[in-house]
Amino acid sequence: MSRAQAENGSDNRQPSADSELRDASRAGLLGPRYPYDKERELIGLVKLGDRTGAREILNEILGSILYCHEDYCTDRDFEIMKARTLELMVVLSRAAVEGGASLDKLLGLNFTYLQQLGESQRMEELWVWLVQILDRFLDTVYESRNIENFRLIDDAVKYMRKHFCDHDLSLGRVAAAIHVSPFYLSHLFRDELGTTFIAYLTEVRLEEAKKLLRDTSLTVSQVSDRVGYSDASYFSRVFKKHEKVTPARFRREF
C-alpha cells in the first residue's frame, strides 16, 4: 500500500465544521449556486478511493450548499440545505458503488444516515454528518479492493495528475513508470475504475482547463497547451464534446 493510501486510510480526524465554513467564506465559496463540476470531480475521487482529495472537494461543495449563516438562516433555508445535503449523500453512495463498494452494505448505512439527517438541527451538524458519511463510504470502497491493484491504480493516477500537461503522455509511458505492461494497466482502469485510460486522462485535462478558463486570462490556445494538447482546434472539439459548449462560451457563461 502506498504512503498516500496509508495516510488516507488512517487519518480519520474531522476538521471543525465552523472553521471549514469560515475558510469557505474567506475563499469566496459560499453561495447558492451548486458546483456541478466539483460534484463530478468528487465522484471520480470517491470511485478512486482518494480520501484526502475527496475531503478537499467535499468541503468546497459544502461551502456552496451550506451558504447561510446560522444567525440569519430561516427554517426554509435550512430545509433547502438539508435537501441538498441528502442529494449529495445519494451522489456519494452511487459513486462508492461504482468504486466497488457493496450495495447491500451501503443500503444499510443509508437508512441509518437518513435517520440522523432528520434529527439534524444545525448547519454544523450537516457538515460533520456528510464528512463522516464520505469517510464511511470510502471505507467500503477500500474493503472491496484488491490491495495490489489498488496500489497500482493509485500510482498511475498520481503520475497522470503530475504529468497530464505533457503532450506525449501515453498509456505506455504511465505503464513504464509504474512497472507494468500497457495491456495490464489498460485492464486495471476498466476493472478498477470502470473507465479507460484515455477517458480518465481527458477528464483530468478538462477539469484543469475549466479552472484556467474561469480563473485566468490565458487564451484558448494557451489553455490547450497548458493541459497537454498541442492542437488548439482538437482541444476545442474535445472540450465541446464533453462540456456541450466551446471553451470560449464556457468562459463567458461560467
CSV table of C-alpha atoms in Angstrom, one decimal:
chain,number,residue,atom,x,y,z
A,1,MET,CA,0.0,0.0,0.0
A,2,SER,CA,1.4,3.4,-0.9
A,3,ARG,CA,2.2,6.1,1.6
A,4,ALA,CA,-0.7,8.2,0.4
A,5,GLN,CA,-3.1,5.4,0.8
A,6,ALA,CA,-1.9,4.7,4.3
A,7,GLU,CA,-2.4,8.4,5.1
A,8,ASN,CA,-5.8,8.4,3.5
A,9,GLY,CA,-6.9,5.3,5.4
A,10,SER,CA,-5.6,6.2,8.8
A,11,ASP,CA,-6.4,9.9,9.1
A,12,ASN,CA,-9.9,10.0,10.4
A,13,ARG,CA,-9.7,13.2,12.3
A,14,GLN,CA,-12.5,15.6,11.5
A,15,PRO,CA,-11.9,19.3,11.0
A,16,SER,CA,-14.1,21.8,12.8
A,17,ALA,CA,-17.2,22.4,10.7
A,18,ASP,CA,-17.3,26.0,11.9
A,19,SER,CA,-13.7,26.6,10.8
A,20,GLU,CA,-14.4,25.0,7.4
A,21,LEU,CA,-17.4,27.3,7.0
A,22,ARG,CA,-15.2,30.3,7.8
A,23,ASP,CA,-12.5,29.1,5.4
A,24,ALA,CA,-15.0,28.6,2.7
A,25,SER,CA,-16.4,32.1,3.2
A,26,ARG,CA,-13.0,33.7,3.1
A,27,ALA,CA,-12.3,31.8,-0.1
A,28,GLY,CA,-15.5,33.2,-1.7
A,29,LEU,CA,-17.0,29.7,-1.9
A,30,LEU,CA,-20.3,30.4,-0.1
A,31,GLY,CA,-23.3,30.9,-2.3
A,32,PRO,CA,-26.5,29.2,-3.5
A,33,ARG,CA,-25.1,28.1,-6.9
A,34,TYR,CA,-24.5,24.4,-7.0
A,35,PRO,CA,-20.9,23.4,-8.3
A,36,TYR,CA,-21.7,20.5,-10.6
A,37,ASP,CA,-18.2,20.4,-11.9
A,38,LYS,CA,-16.9,19.9,-8.4
A,39,GLU,CA,-19.5,17.2,-7.9
A,40,ARG,CA,-18.2,15.3,-11.0
A,41,GLU,CA,-14.6,15.7,-9.6
A,42,LEU,CA,-15.8,14.3,-6.2
A,43,ILE,CA,-17.4,11.3,-7.9
A,44,GLY,CA,-14.2,10.4,-9.6
A,45,LEU,CA,-12.2,10.7,-6.4
A,46,VAL,CA,-14.6,8.5,-4.4
A,47,LYS,CA,-14.5,5.9,-7.1
A,48,LEU,CA,-10.7,6.0,-6.9
A,49,GLY,CA,-10.8,5.9,-3.1
A,50,ASP,CA,-8.8,9.1,-2.7
A,51,ARG,CA,-9.8,10.1,0.8
A,52,THR,CA,-7.7,13.3,1.0
A,53,GLY,CA,-8.7,14.6,-2.4
A,54,ALA,CA,-12.4,13.7,-1.8
A,55,ARG,CA,-12.5,15.5,1.5
A,56,GLU,CA,-11.0,18.7,0.0
A,57,ILE,CA,-13.5,18.8,-2.8
A,58,LEU,CA,-16.4,17.9,-0.5
A,59,ASN,CA,-15.5,20.9,1.7
A,60,GLU,CA,-15.7,23.2,-1.3
A,61,ILE,CA,-19.1,21.8,-2.3
A,62,LEU,CA,-20.4,22.2,1.3
A,63,GLY,CA,-19.2,25.8,1.2
A,64,SER,CA,-21.6,26.3,-1.7
A,65,ILE,CA,-24.7,24.4,-0.4
A,66,LEU,CA,-24.4,25.4,3.2
A,67,TYR,CA,-24.5,29.0,2.2
A,68,CYS,CA,-26.5,30.6,5.0
A,69,HIS,CA,-25.0,31.7,8.4
A,70,GLU,CA,-27.0,30.3,11.3
A,71,ASP,CA,-27.6,33.8,12.8
A,72,TYR,CA,-29.9,34.7,9.9
A,73,CYS,CA,-30.8,31.3,8.5
A,74,THR,CA,-34.6,30.8,8.1
A,75,ASP,CA,-36.4,27.5,8.5
A,76,ARG,CA,-36.9,27.3,4.8
A,77,ASP,CA,-33.2,27.9,4.1
A,78,PHE,CA,-32.3,25.1,6.4
A,79,GLU,CA,-34.7,22.7,4.9
A,80,ILE,CA,-33.3,23.5,1.4
A,81,MET,CA,-29.8,22.9,2.7
A,82,LYS,CA,-30.9,19.6,4.2
A,83,ALA,CA,-32.4,18.6,0.8
A,84,ARG,CA,-29.2,19.4,-1.0
A,85,THR,CA,-27.2,17.5,1.6
A,86,LEU,CA,-29.4,14.5,1.1
A,87,GLU,CA,-28.9,14.7,-2.7
A,88,LEU,CA,-25.2,14.8,-2.1
A,89,MET,CA,-25.3,11.7,0.1
A,90,VAL,CA,-27.1,9.9,-2.8
A,91,VAL,CA,-24.3,11.0,-5.2
A,92,LEU,CA,-21.6,9.8,-2.8
A,93,SER,CA,-23.4,6.5,-2.3
A,94,ARG,CA,-23.7,5.9,-6.1
A,95,ALA,CA,-20.0,6.8,-6.6
A,96,ALA,CA,-19.0,4.3,-3.8
A,97,VAL,CA,-21.0,1.5,-5.5
A,98,GLU,CA,-19.3,2.4,-8.8
A,99,GLY,CA,-16.0,2.2,-7.0
A,100,GLY,CA,-16.7,-1.4,-6.0
A,101,ALA,CA,-18.5,-1.0,-2.6
A,102,SER,CA,-21.1,-3.5,-1.5
A,103,LEU,CA,-24.6,-2.2,-2.4
A,104,ASP,CA,-26.2,-4.1,0.4
A,105,LYS,CA,-23.8,-2.6,3.0
A,106,LEU,CA,-24.4,0.9,1.6
A,107,LEU,CA,-28.2,0.5,1.7
A,108,GLY,CA,-28.0,-0.3,5.4
A,109,LEU,CA,-25.7,2.7,6.0
A,110,ASN,CA,-28.0,5.0,4.1
A,111,PHE,CA,-31.0,4.0,6.3
A,112,THR,CA,-29.1,4.9,9.4
A,113,TYR,CA,-27.8,8.2,7.9
A,114,LEU,CA,-31.3,9.2,6.8
A,115,GLN,CA,-32.5,9.0,10.4
A,116,GLN,CA,-29.5,11.1,11.5
A,117,LEU,CA,-30.3,13.7,8.9
A,118,GLY,CA,-33.9,14.1,10.1
A,119,GLU,CA,-32.6,14.8,13.6
A,120,SER,CA,-30.1,17.5,12.5
A,121,GLN,CA,-30.8,21.0,13.8
A,122,ARG,CA,-27.7,23.0,13.0
A,123,MET,CA,-25.6,23.6,9.9
A,124,GLU,CA,-22.5,22.4,11.6
A,125,GLU,CA,-24.2,19.0,12.2
A,126,LEU,CA,-24.9,18.7,8.4
A,127,TRP,CA,-21.3,19.4,7.6
A,128,VAL,CA,-19.9,16.9,10.1
A,129,TRP,CA,-22.6,14.4,9.0
A,130,LEU,CA,-21.5,14.5,5.4
A,131,VAL,CA,-17.8,14.3,6.1
A,132,GLN,CA,-18.4,11.2,8.3
A,133,ILE,CA,-20.5,9.7,5.5
A,134,LEU,CA,-17.8,10.3,3.0
A,135,ASP,CA,-15.2,8.5,5.2
A,136,ARG,CA,-17.5,5.6,5.8
A,137,PHE,CA,-18.4,5.2,2.1
A,138,LEU,CA,-14.7,5.3,1.3
A,139,ASP,CA,-14.0,2.6,3.9
A,140,THR,CA,-16.5,0.4,2.0
A,141,VAL,CA,-14.6,1.1,-1.3
A,142,TYR,CA,-11.3,0.1,0.4
A,143,GLU,CA,-12.8,-3.1,1.8
A,144,SER,CA,-13.8,-4.2,-1.7
A,145,ARG,CA,-10.5,-3.6,-3.5
A,146,ASN,CA,-7.6,-5.9,-4.4
A,147,ILE,CA,-4.9,-4.1,-2.5
A,148,GLU,CA,-2.1,-4.6,-5.1
A,149,ASN,CA,-4.3,-3.5,-7.9
A,150,PHE,CA,-5.4,-0.5,-5.9
A,151,ARG,CA,-1.8,0.5,-5.3
A,152,LEU,CA,-1.0,0.3,-9.0
A,153,ILE,CA,-4.0,2.4,-10.0
A,154,ASP,CA,-3.2,4.9,-7.2
A,155,ASP,CA,0.4,5.2,-8.5
A,156,ALA,CA,-0.8,5.5,-12.1
A,157,VAL,CA,-3.3,8.2,-11.3
A,158,LYS,CA,-0.8,10.2,-9.3
A,159,TYR,CA,1.7,10.1,-12.2
A,160,MET,CA,-1.0,11.2,-14.6
A,161,ARG,CA,-2.1,14.1,-12.4
A,162,LYS,CA,1.5,15.2,-12.2
A,163,HIS,CA,2.3,14.9,-15.9
A,164,PHE,CA,-1.1,15.5,-17.6
A,165,CYS,CA,0.3,18.7,-19.2
A,166,ASP,CA,2.9,16.7,-21.2
A,167,HIS,CA,1.8,16.4,-24.8
A,168,ASP,CA,3.4,13.0,-25.1
A,169,LEU,CA,1.8,11.4,-22.1
A,170,SER,CA,0.6,7.9,-23.1
A,171,LEU,CA,-0.6,4.6,-21.7
A,172,GLY,CA,2.8,3.1,-22.4
A,173,ARG,CA,4.7,5.9,-20.6
A,174,VAL,CA,2.5,5.6,-17.5
A,175,ALA,CA,2.7,1.8,-17.5
A,176,ALA,CA,6.5,2.0,-17.7
A,177,ALA,CA,6.5,4.5,-14.8
A,178,ILE,CA,4.7,2.0,-12.5
A,179,HIS,CA,6.4,-1.1,-14.0
A,180,VAL,CA,3.5,-2.9,-15.6
A,181,SER,CA,2.6,-3.6,-19.2
A,182,PRO,CA,0.3,-1.2,-21.1
A,183,PHE,CA,-2.1,-4.1,-21.6
A,184,TYR,CA,-2.3,-4.8,-17.9
A,185,LEU,CA,-2.7,-1.1,-17.0
A,186,SER,CA,-5.5,-0.7,-19.6
A,187,HIS,CA,-7.4,-3.6,-17.9
A,188,LEU,CA,-6.8,-2.1,-14.5
A,189,PHE,CA,-8.5,1.1,-15.5
A,190,ARG,CA,-11.5,-0.8,-16.8
A,191,ASP,CA,-11.8,-3.3,-13.9
A,192,GLU,CA,-11.0,-1.0,-11.0
A,193,LEU,CA,-12.3,2.4,-12.2
A,194,GLY,CA,-14.8,1.4,-14.8
A,195,THR,CA,-13.3,3.7,-17.4
A,196,THR,CA,-10.5,3.8,-20.0
A,197,PHE,CA,-7.0,5.3,-19.7
A,198,ILE,CA,-7.7,8.0,-22.3
A,199,ALA,CA,-11.2,8.8,-20.8
A,200,TYR,CA,-9.6,9.4,-17.4
A,201,LEU,CA,-6.8,11.5,-18.8
A,202,THR,CA,-9.2,13.6,-20.8
A,203,GLU,CA,-11.3,14.2,-17.6
A,204,VAL,CA,-8.2,15.3,-15.7
A,205,ARG,CA,-7.2,17.7,-18.5
A,206,LEU,CA,-10.6,19.2,-19.0
A,207,GLU,CA,-11.0,19.8,-15.3
A,208,GLU,CA,-7.8,21.8,-15.3
A,209,ALA,CA,-8.8,23.5,-18.5
A,210,LYS,CA,-12.1,24.7,-16.9
A,211,LYS,CA,-10.2,26.1,-13.9
A,212,LEU,CA,-7.8,28.0,-16.2
A,213,LEU,CA,-10.7,29.4,-18.3
A,214,ARG,CA,-12.5,30.6,-15.2
A,215,ASP,CA,-9.6,31.9,-13.2
A,216,THR,CA,-7.1,33.2,-15.8
A,217,SER,CA,-7.0,35.4,-18.9
A,218,LEU,CA,-5.0,32.8,-20.9
A,219,THR,CA,-6.1,32.4,-24.5
A,220,VAL,CA,-7.8,29.2,-25.5
A,221,SER,CA,-4.7,28.2,-27.4
A,222,GLN,CA,-2.6,28.8,-24.2
A,223,VAL,CA,-5.0,26.8,-22.1
A,224,SER,CA,-4.9,24.0,-24.6
A,225,ASP,CA,-1.1,23.9,-24.4
A,226,ARG,CA,-1.1,24.1,-20.6
A,227,VAL,CA,-3.3,21.0,-20.3
A,228,GLY,CA,-1.5,18.8,-22.7
A,229,TYR,CA,-3.0,19.5,-26.2
A,230,SER,CA,-0.7,20.7,-28.9
A,231,ASP,CA,-3.5,21.4,-31.3
A,232,ALA,CA,-6.0,24.0,-30.0
A,233,SER,CA,-8.6,23.1,-32.6
A,234,TYR,CA,-8.6,19.5,-31.4
A,235,PHE,CA,-8.7,20.7,-27.8
A,236,SER,CA,-11.8,22.8,-28.6
A,237,ARG,CA,-13.5,19.8,-30.2
A,238,VAL,CA,-12.8,17.6,-27.3
A,239,PHE,CA,-14.0,20.3,-24.8
A,240,LYS,CA,-17.2,20.8,-26.7
A,241,LYS,CA,-17.9,17.1,-26.9
A,242,HIS,CA,-17.7,16.7,-23.2
A,243,GLU,CA,-19.0,20.0,-21.9
A,244,LYS,CA,-21.5,20.8,-24.6
A,245,VAL,CA,-20.1,24.3,-25.1
A,246,THR,CA,-16.9,25.7,-26.7
A,247,PRO,CA,-14.1,26.9,-24.4
A,248,ALA,CA,-14.9,30.5,-25.3
A,249,ARG,CA,-18.5,30.2,-24.4
A,250,PHE,CA,-17.7,28.3,-21.2
A,251,ARG,CA,-15.5,31.3,-20.2
A,252,ARG,CA,-18.3,33.7,-20.9
A,253,GLU,CA,-21.1,31.8,-19.1
A,254,PHE,CA,-19.4,30.1,-16.2
